[in-house]
mmCIF file of C-alpha atoms and ligand atoms in Angstrom:
data_model
loop_
_atom_site.group_PDB
_atom_site.id
_atom_site.type_symbol
_atom_site.label_atom_id
_atom_site.label_comp_id
_atom_site.label_asym_id
_atom_site.label_seq_id
_atom_site.Cartn_x
_atom_site.Cartn_y
_atom_site.Cartn_z
ATOM 1 C CA MET A 19 155.196 55.959 117.259
ATOM 2 C CA ASN A 20 155.491 52.284 118.682
ATOM 3 C CA ILE A 21 152.438 50.410 117.830
ATOM 4 C CA ASN A 22 152.011 47.163 119.732
ATOM 5 C CA GLY A 23 149.399 44.675 120.775
ATOM 6 C CA HIS A 24 148.097 47.005 123.448
ATOM 7 C CA THR A 25 147.947 49.925 121.330
ATOM 8 C CA LYS A 26 144.264 51.741 121.566
ATOM 9 C CA VAL A 27 142.898 52.483 118.079
ATOM 10 C CA TYR A 28 140.755 55.580 117.486
ATOM 11 C CA GLY A 29 139.730 56.848 114.115
ATOM 12 C CA ILE A 30 137.451 59.408 111.947
ATOM 13 C CA ILE A 31 134.696 58.026 109.534
ATOM 14 C CA GLY A 32 133.596 60.384 106.587
ATOM 15 C CA ASN A 33 133.375 60.581 102.982
ATOM 16 C CA PRO A 34 135.674 61.940 101.382
ATOM 17 C CA ILE A 35 138.166 61.892 104.503
ATOM 18 C CA GLY A 36 141.628 62.816 102.612
ATOM 19 C CA HIS A 37 141.417 66.431 103.749
ATOM 20 C CA THR A 38 140.989 65.752 107.432
ATOM 21 C CA MET A 39 143.385 67.059 110.105
ATOM 22 C CA SER A 40 142.193 65.187 112.948
ATOM 23 C CA PRO A 41 144.643 62.276 112.758
ATOM 24 C CA ALA A 42 147.638 64.789 112.830
ATOM 25 C CA ILE A 43 145.871 66.596 115.963
ATOM 26 C CA HIS A 44 145.036 63.328 117.926
ATOM 27 C CA ASN A 45 148.436 61.568 117.198
ATOM 28 C CA MET A 46 150.561 64.607 118.182
ATOM 29 C CA ILE A 47 148.455 64.997 121.558
ATOM 30 C CA SER A 48 148.926 60.914 122.161
ATOM 31 C CA GLU A 49 152.596 61.306 121.558
ATOM 32 C CA ALA A 50 153.013 64.267 123.806
ATOM 33 C CA LEU A 51 151.260 62.792 126.691
ATOM 34 C CA GLY A 52 152.804 59.374 126.184
ATOM 35 C CA ILE A 53 149.611 57.884 125.618
ATOM 36 C CA ASP A 54 149.614 54.452 123.795
ATOM 37 C CA SER A 55 146.955 54.994 120.999
ATOM 38 C CA VAL A 56 146.696 55.610 117.279
ATOM 39 C CA TYR A 57 144.207 57.621 115.283
ATOM 40 C CA VAL A 58 143.376 56.620 111.813
ATOM 41 C CA PRO A 59 141.082 57.761 109.014
ATOM 42 C CA PHE A 60 138.293 55.292 107.679
ATOM 43 C CA VAL A 61 136.487 56.064 104.362
ATOM 44 C CA ALA A 62 132.981 55.198 105.098
ATOM 45 C CA ASN A 63 129.738 54.699 103.118
ATOM 46 C CA ASP A 64 125.958 54.738 103.839
ATOM 47 C CA ASP A 65 125.857 51.476 105.580
ATOM 48 C CA LEU A 66 126.518 53.361 108.994
ATOM 49 C CA LYS A 67 124.643 50.320 110.823
ATOM 50 C CA SER A 68 127.229 47.765 109.664
ATOM 51 C CA ILE A 69 130.071 50.263 110.268
ATOM 52 C CA VAL A 70 129.114 51.045 113.688
ATOM 53 C CA LYS A 71 128.665 47.345 114.510
ATOM 54 C CA GLY A 72 131.981 46.403 113.263
ATOM 55 C CA LEU A 73 133.973 49.115 115.173
ATOM 56 C CA PHE A 74 131.868 48.185 118.150
ATOM 57 C CA SER A 75 132.709 44.237 117.903
ATOM 58 C CA LEU A 76 136.168 45.230 117.554
ATOM 59 C CA GLY A 77 136.215 47.384 120.502
ATOM 60 C CA VAL A 78 137.341 50.695 119.076
ATOM 61 C CA LYS A 79 136.985 53.047 122.017
ATOM 62 C CA GLY A 80 136.274 56.478 120.110
ATOM 63 C CA ILE A 81 135.369 57.571 116.717
ATOM 64 C CA ASN A 82 134.945 60.891 115.214
ATOM 65 C CA VAL A 83 132.260 61.399 112.509
ATOM 66 C CA THR A 84 132.519 63.826 109.650
ATOM 67 C CA VAL A 85 130.461 64.917 106.608
ATOM 68 C CA PRO A 86 128.008 63.560 105.380
ATOM 69 C CA TYR A 87 127.315 61.340 108.254
ATOM 70 C CA LYS A 88 126.910 63.655 111.335
ATOM 71 C CA THR A 89 123.148 63.470 111.471
ATOM 72 C CA ALA A 90 122.350 60.024 110.047
ATOM 73 C CA ILE A 91 125.010 58.614 112.523
ATOM 74 C CA ILE A 92 122.491 59.471 115.529
ATOM 75 C CA TYR A 93 120.272 56.408 114.466
ATOM 76 C CA GLU A 94 123.139 53.933 115.430
ATOM 77 C CA LEU A 95 123.849 55.251 118.752
ATOM 78 C CA TYR A 96 123.012 54.242 122.240
ATOM 79 C CA GLY A 97 122.462 57.620 123.454
ATOM 80 C CA VAL A 98 123.110 61.165 122.516
ATOM 81 C CA GLU A 99 124.328 64.192 124.934
ATOM 82 C CA PRO A 100 121.225 66.525 125.110
ATOM 83 C CA MET A 101 122.695 69.635 123.226
ATOM 84 C CA ALA A 102 123.967 67.227 120.267
ATOM 85 C CA MET A 103 120.543 66.009 120.186
ATOM 86 C CA GLU A 104 118.865 69.682 119.834
ATOM 87 C CA ILE A 105 121.535 70.360 117.161
ATOM 88 C CA GLY A 106 120.650 66.982 115.386
ATOM 89 C CA ALA A 107 124.438 66.352 114.908
ATOM 90 C CA VAL A 108 127.101 64.542 116.313
ATOM 91 C CA ASN A 109 130.912 64.278 115.701
ATOM 92 C CA THR A 110 132.326 62.215 118.449
ATOM 93 C CA LEU A 111 131.429 58.485 119.510
ATOM 94 C CA GLN A 112 132.293 56.992 123.010
ATOM 95 C CA TYR A 113 132.443 53.510 123.407
ATOM 96 C CA THR A 114 130.148 52.153 126.351
ATOM 97 C CA GLU A 115 129.272 48.627 126.947
ATOM 98 C CA HIS A 116 125.796 49.235 125.871
ATOM 99 C CA GLY A 117 126.950 50.693 122.296
ATOM 100 C CA TYR A 118 128.392 54.198 121.513
ATOM 101 C CA TYR A 119 127.255 57.609 123.080
ATOM 102 C CA GLY A 120 127.338 60.531 120.780
ATOM 103 C CA TYR A 121 128.691 64.002 121.520
ATOM 104 C CA ASN A 122 128.975 67.278 119.726
ATOM 105 C CA THR A 123 132.541 68.512 120.358
ATOM 106 C CA ASP A 124 132.509 70.983 117.119
ATOM 107 C CA ILE A 125 130.090 73.362 119.482
ATOM 108 C CA LEU A 126 132.505 72.446 122.650
ATOM 109 C CA GLY A 127 135.268 73.340 120.632
ATOM 110 C CA LEU A 128 133.734 76.723 119.540
ATOM 111 C CA GLU A 129 132.880 77.383 122.920
ATOM 112 C CA ARG A 130 136.409 76.757 124.061
ATOM 113 C CA GLU A 131 137.792 79.196 121.261
ATOM 114 C CA LEU A 132 135.244 81.834 122.203
ATOM 115 C CA LYS A 133 136.370 81.540 125.938
ATOM 116 C CA ASP A 134 140.096 81.751 124.975
ATOM 117 C CA GLU A 135 139.425 84.995 123.130
ATOM 118 C CA ASN A 136 137.123 86.680 125.677
ATOM 119 C CA ILE A 137 134.173 86.579 123.196
ATOM 120 C CA SER A 138 130.965 86.877 125.151
ATOM 121 C CA LEU A 139 127.579 85.712 123.556
ATOM 122 C CA THR A 140 125.143 86.848 126.413
ATOM 123 C CA GLY A 141 123.227 89.843 125.562
ATOM 124 C CA ARG A 142 124.912 89.973 122.079
ATOM 125 C CA ASP A 143 123.064 90.596 118.636
ATOM 126 C CA ILE A 144 124.445 87.647 116.500
ATOM 127 C CA VAL A 145 124.471 87.374 112.577
ATOM 128 C CA LEU A 146 125.268 84.032 111.258
ATOM 129 C CA LEU A 147 126.222 83.841 107.526
ATOM 130 C CA GLY A 148 125.034 80.614 106.215
ATOM 131 C CA ALA A 149 122.693 78.025 107.155
ATOM 132 C CA GLY A 150 124.231 74.652 106.858
ATOM 133 C CA GLY A 151 125.087 72.271 109.486
ATOM 134 C CA ALA A 152 127.812 74.403 110.944
ATOM 135 C CA ALA A 153 125.516 77.591 111.265
ATOM 136 C CA ARG A 154 122.829 75.421 112.800
ATOM 137 C CA ALA A 155 125.141 74.362 115.574
ATOM 138 C CA VAL A 156 126.434 77.807 116.140
ATOM 139 C CA ALA A 157 122.814 79.084 116.509
ATOM 140 C CA PHE A 158 121.981 76.606 119.236
ATOM 141 C CA LEU A 159 125.430 77.646 120.945
ATOM 142 C CA CYS A 160 124.376 81.481 120.812
ATOM 143 C CA ALA A 161 120.710 80.559 122.144
ATOM 144 C CA SER A 162 122.197 78.672 125.058
ATOM 145 C CA LYS A 163 124.585 81.246 125.947
ATOM 146 C CA GLY A 164 122.020 84.131 126.241
ATOM 147 C CA ALA A 165 122.191 85.791 122.735
ATOM 148 C CA SER A 166 119.664 88.587 122.726
ATOM 149 C CA SER A 167 118.965 88.011 118.983
ATOM 150 C CA ILE A 168 119.879 85.613 116.160
ATOM 151 C CA THR A 169 119.751 86.506 112.419
ATOM 152 C CA ILE A 170 120.498 83.738 110.204
ATOM 153 C CA VAL A 171 121.412 84.925 106.588
ATOM 154 C CA ASN A 172 121.407 82.453 103.735
ATOM 155 C CA ARG A 173 121.230 82.132 100.115
ATOM 156 C CA THR A 174 118.492 79.628 100.457
ATOM 157 C CA LEU A 175 116.107 81.062 102.701
ATOM 158 C CA ASN A 176 114.140 77.744 103.365
ATOM 159 C CA LYS A 177 117.151 76.472 105.201
ATOM 160 C CA ALA A 178 117.437 79.595 107.288
ATOM 161 C CA LEU A 179 113.674 79.393 108.194
ATOM 162 C CA ASP A 180 114.211 75.895 109.233
ATOM 163 C CA ILE A 181 116.988 76.657 111.709
ATOM 164 C CA ARG A 182 114.964 79.794 112.928
ATOM 165 C CA ALA A 183 112.004 77.513 113.805
ATOM 166 C CA ASP A 184 114.146 74.918 115.941
ATOM 167 C CA VAL A 185 116.124 77.689 117.723
ATOM 168 C CA ALA A 186 113.005 79.641 118.389
ATOM 169 C CA ALA A 187 111.406 76.621 119.859
ATOM 170 C CA TYR A 188 114.489 75.580 121.840
ATOM 171 C CA ALA A 189 114.762 79.326 123.417
ATOM 172 C CA ALA A 190 110.848 79.042 124.207
ATOM 173 C CA LYS A 191 111.348 75.745 125.714
ATOM 174 C CA ASN A 192 114.157 77.345 128.091
ATOM 175 C CA GLY A 193 111.984 80.046 129.004
ATOM 176 C CA ARG A 194 113.986 82.720 126.692
ATOM 177 C CA PHE A 195 110.737 84.030 125.193
ATOM 178 C CA ASP A 196 112.626 87.553 124.436
ATOM 179 C CA LEU A 197 115.163 85.443 122.291
ATOM 180 C CA SER A 198 112.431 83.214 121.035
ATOM 181 C CA SER A 199 110.695 86.466 119.284
ATOM 182 C CA ASN A 200 113.854 87.715 118.237
ATOM 183 C CA VAL A 201 115.129 84.936 115.949
ATOM 184 C CA ASN A 202 115.018 85.949 112.124
ATOM 185 C CA ALA A 203 115.665 84.451 108.927
ATOM 186 C CA ILE A 204 116.435 86.582 105.511
ATOM 187 C CA THR A 205 118.452 86.329 102.506
ATOM 188 C CA PHE A 206 121.704 88.337 101.726
ATOM 189 C CA LYS A 207 119.486 90.905 99.712
ATOM 190 C CA GLU A 208 117.828 91.906 102.986
ATOM 191 C CA LEU A 209 121.161 92.414 104.904
ATOM 192 C CA GLY A 210 120.718 96.233 105.062
ATOM 193 C CA SER A 211 117.655 95.718 106.829
ATOM 194 C CA ILE A 212 119.183 94.283 109.965
ATOM 195 C CA PRO A 213 118.367 96.835 112.963
ATOM 196 C CA TYR A 214 121.117 95.997 115.101
ATOM 197 C CA ASN A 215 124.725 97.692 115.672
ATOM 198 C CA ASP A 216 127.622 96.481 117.337
ATOM 199 C CA ILE A 217 126.890 92.758 116.056
ATOM 200 C CA THR A 218 129.018 89.676 116.185
ATOM 201 C CA VAL A 219 128.958 87.845 113.277
ATOM 202 C CA PHE A 220 129.616 84.215 112.387
ATOM 203 C CA GLN A 221 130.778 83.389 108.908
ATOM 204 C CA CYS A 222 129.394 79.754 108.493
ATOM 205 C CA THR A 223 129.614 79.096 104.815
ATOM 206 C CA ASN A 224 132.364 77.425 102.696
ATOM 207 C CA VAL A 225 132.962 80.495 100.553
ATOM 208 C CA GLY A 226 136.410 82.023 101.078
ATOM 209 C CA LEU A 227 137.966 78.900 101.574
ATOM 210 C CA ALA A 228 141.362 78.277 100.094
ATOM 211 C CA PRO A 229 141.986 78.174 97.180
ATOM 212 C CA ASP A 230 138.918 80.702 96.632
ATOM 213 C CA SER A 231 140.745 83.003 99.405
ATOM 214 C CA GLU A 232 139.656 86.279 97.599
ATOM 215 C CA ALA A 233 135.815 85.245 97.719
ATOM 216 C CA CYS A 234 133.255 86.247 100.523
ATOM 217 C CA VAL A 235 129.556 86.061 100.812
ATOM 218 C CA VAL A 236 129.382 89.940 101.829
ATOM 219 C CA HIS A 237 131.119 92.819 100.443
ATOM 220 C CA ASP A 238 128.885 95.665 101.645
ATOM 221 C CA SER A 239 131.171 98.044 103.805
ATOM 222 C CA THR A 240 127.751 99.392 105.407
ATOM 223 C CA PHE A 241 127.431 95.965 107.059
ATOM 224 C CA TYR A 242 130.981 95.639 108.328
ATOM 225 C CA ARG A 243 130.685 98.982 109.896
ATOM 226 C CA LYS A 244 128.089 97.365 112.234
ATOM 227 C CA VAL A 245 130.534 94.560 113.155
ATOM 228 C CA ALA A 246 132.267 94.255 116.394
ATOM 229 C CA VAL A 247 133.429 90.847 116.363
ATOM 230 C CA GLY A 248 133.796 88.554 113.341
ATOM 231 C CA VAL A 249 134.537 84.954 113.728
ATOM 232 C CA ASP A 250 134.937 82.862 110.506
ATOM 233 C CA LEU A 251 134.979 78.941 110.906
ATOM 234 C CA ILE A 252 137.275 78.634 108.225
ATOM 235 C CA TYR A 253 140.930 78.190 109.057
ATOM 236 C CA ARG A 254 142.494 78.101 105.434
ATOM 237 C CA PRO A 255 143.630 80.682 104.744
ATOM 238 C CA ALA A 256 144.590 81.879 108.167
ATOM 239 C CA GLU A 257 142.932 85.337 107.255
ATOM 240 C CA THR A 258 140.102 84.991 105.043
ATOM 241 C CA MET A 259 138.611 87.915 102.922
ATOM 242 C CA PHE A 260 135.750 88.094 105.504
ATOM 243 C CA MET A 261 138.161 88.586 108.361
ATOM 244 C CA ARG A 262 139.876 91.269 106.342
ATOM 245 C CA TYR A 263 136.547 93.023 105.800
ATOM 246 C CA VAL A 264 136.015 93.037 109.553
ATOM 247 C CA ARG A 265 139.333 94.301 110.671
ATOM 248 C CA SER A 266 139.391 97.039 107.883
ATOM 249 C CA ALA A 267 136.102 98.326 109.348
ATOM 250 C CA GLY A 268 137.627 98.408 112.882
ATOM 251 C CA GLY A 269 136.223 95.096 114.259
ATOM 252 C CA ALA A 270 138.018 91.915 115.916
ATOM 253 C CA SER A 271 138.349 89.045 113.553
ATOM 254 C CA TYR A 272 139.052 85.402 114.325
ATOM 255 C CA ASN A 273 139.354 82.202 112.342
ATOM 256 C CA GLY A 274 138.338 78.802 113.021
ATOM 257 C CA LEU A 275 141.830 76.964 113.826
ATOM 258 C CA LYS A 276 141.196 76.840 117.363
ATOM 259 C CA MET A 277 137.606 75.569 117.208
ATOM 260 C CA LEU A 278 138.950 72.651 114.927
ATOM 261 C CA ILE A 279 142.015 72.057 117.447
ATOM 262 C CA TYR A 280 139.572 72.358 120.542
ATOM 263 C CA GLN A 281 136.975 70.082 119.065
ATOM 264 C CA ALA A 282 139.526 67.343 118.709
ATOM 265 C CA VAL A 283 141.055 68.130 122.260
ATOM 266 C CA SER A 284 137.360 67.848 123.793
ATOM 267 C CA ALA A 285 137.014 64.293 122.091
ATOM 268 C CA TYR A 286 140.520 63.377 123.135
ATOM 269 C CA GLU A 287 139.324 64.347 126.859
ATOM 270 C CA ILE A 288 136.193 62.495 126.416
ATOM 271 C CA TRP A 289 137.676 59.352 125.479
ATOM 272 C CA ASN A 290 140.990 59.325 127.708
ATOM 273 C CA GLY A 291 139.690 60.946 130.807
ATOM 274 C CA VAL A 292 142.617 63.613 130.810
ATOM 275 C CA ALA A 293 142.868 67.221 130.584
ATOM 276 C CA VAL A 294 145.207 68.022 127.658
ATOM 277 C CA PRO A 295 147.588 70.828 129.004
ATOM 278 C CA ASP A 296 147.494 74.137 127.284
ATOM 279 C CA VAL A 297 151.238 73.810 126.413
ATOM 280 C CA VAL A 298 150.483 70.801 124.235
ATOM 281 C CA ILE A 299 147.308 72.624 122.690
ATOM 282 C CA TYR A 300 149.872 75.685 121.701
ATOM 283 C CA ASP A 301 152.288 73.052 120.248
ATOM 284 C CA VAL A 302 149.450 71.708 118.026
ATOM 285 C CA GLU A 303 148.299 75.110 117.129
ATOM 286 C CA ARG A 304 151.845 76.335 116.131
ATOM 287 C CA SER A 305 152.311 73.176 113.905
ATOM 288 C CA LEU A 306 149.170 73.664 112.051
ATOM 289 C CA ALA A 307 149.217 77.411 111.650
HETATM 290 P P1 ATR B 19 128.353 72.832 106.526
HETATM 291 O O1 ATR B 19 128.352 71.691 107.384
HETATM 292 O O2 ATR B 19 130.018 73.287 106.872
HETATM 293 O O3 ATR B 19 127.632 74.032 107.441
HETATM 294 P P2 ATR B 19 126.790 72.786 104.233
HETATM 295 O O4 ATR B 19 125.778 72.189 105.117
HETATM 296 O O5 ATR B 19 127.215 72.337 103.078
HETATM 297 O O6 ATR B 19 127.890 72.899 104.908
HETATM 298 O O7 ATR B 19 126.395 74.346 104.351
HETATM 299 C C1 ATR B 19 127.282 75.163 103.418
HETATM 300 C C2 ATR B 19 126.558 76.709 103.554
HETATM 301 O O8 ATR B 19 127.454 77.543 102.651
HETATM 302 C C3 ATR B 19 125.263 76.748 103.206
HETATM 303 O O9 ATR B 19 124.635 77.958 103.858
HETATM 304 C C4 ATR B 19 125.356 77.430 101.853
HETATM 305 O O10 ATR B 19 124.248 78.195 101.164
HETATM 306 P P3 ATR B 19 122.867 77.471 100.680
HETATM 307 O O11 ATR B 19 122.261 76.791 101.922
HETATM 308 O O12 ATR B 19 122.182 78.350 99.888
HETATM 309 O O13 ATR B 19 123.296 76.146 99.597
HETATM 310 C C5 ATR B 19 126.549 78.135 101.848
HETATM 311 N N1 ATR B 19 127.264 78.572 100.517
HETATM 312 C C6 ATR B 19 127.868 77.515 99.852
HETATM 313 N N2 ATR B 19 128.215 78.103 98.795
HETATM 314 C C7 ATR B 19 127.780 79.352 98.609
HETATM 315 C C8 ATR B 19 127.771 80.499 97.668
HETATM 316 N N3 ATR B 19 128.566 80.420 96.725
HETATM 317 N N4 ATR B 19 127.262 81.620 97.812
HETATM 318 C C9 ATR B 19 126.562 81.620 99.078
HETATM 319 N N5 ATR B 19 126.472 80.684 99.935
HETATM 320 C C10 ATR B 19 126.961 79.719 99.883
#
């Protein structure tokens, strides 16, 4: 890497930030494409107004935002892409002359992973395990891609109910009255009452994340027999307990590594106006797997 007076600076803000894989991914892509830029981590604090003002004054062209600022950052932006606004979370800021414009490339990343794996959401019965920020984004993606039902399962029912209300309203606003009345919120105790077979499940909790690799929010084999496709948003370990259960019951299972890489690739493409070639994406994936 040859940093000089023309090198463009990009970065990620969050707290904590030590675990982030984003600098590795972005710098690898810049190196492969020969683009003169560098991507660095910044530990942020709650004074997002000063942080955004400072980054803007310095002309930082692109910033990623991670936990716990993906929602609070919205108040500091010049504009937000409509889907990110519906979800209420932004993870990518692009410099414009008026201020930063916000995107949610987590969702673009998942969309690209699903496309890669030929997983369609249209007409599918979807079950989301968890009701945090990640589950919320996935629920909106499922609604926008024509899912036929969405069931949100969470330990804390109120959080599932909140997502249900917002997603049902979004579906109704878009003329999807069939889906609007088929968004459900339940706790894990009621999992046996799900009336659907052949379901697509997204594991959106952090249970099962390394080093707790043997943990899983659901152990019930009756449930797994109904699962055609299971996507775990976790990427460490490469095969989670949830994925093992899905595979053992005959379903297809996927981890969240591609989603992680594609959210970075999507941000990179927004910032640089280039399409990152598949061969580069493949190299990044291999180096992180
Ligand atoms: P993210 O932004 O990754 O979605 P989050 O907003 O903190 O993270 O959400 C974490 C999710 O994991 C929540 O659904 C949480 O359940 P609660 O809403 O009941 O807290 C779920 N989760 C975390 N630990 C859990 C556990 N031990 N058992 C069941 N669910 C758990």
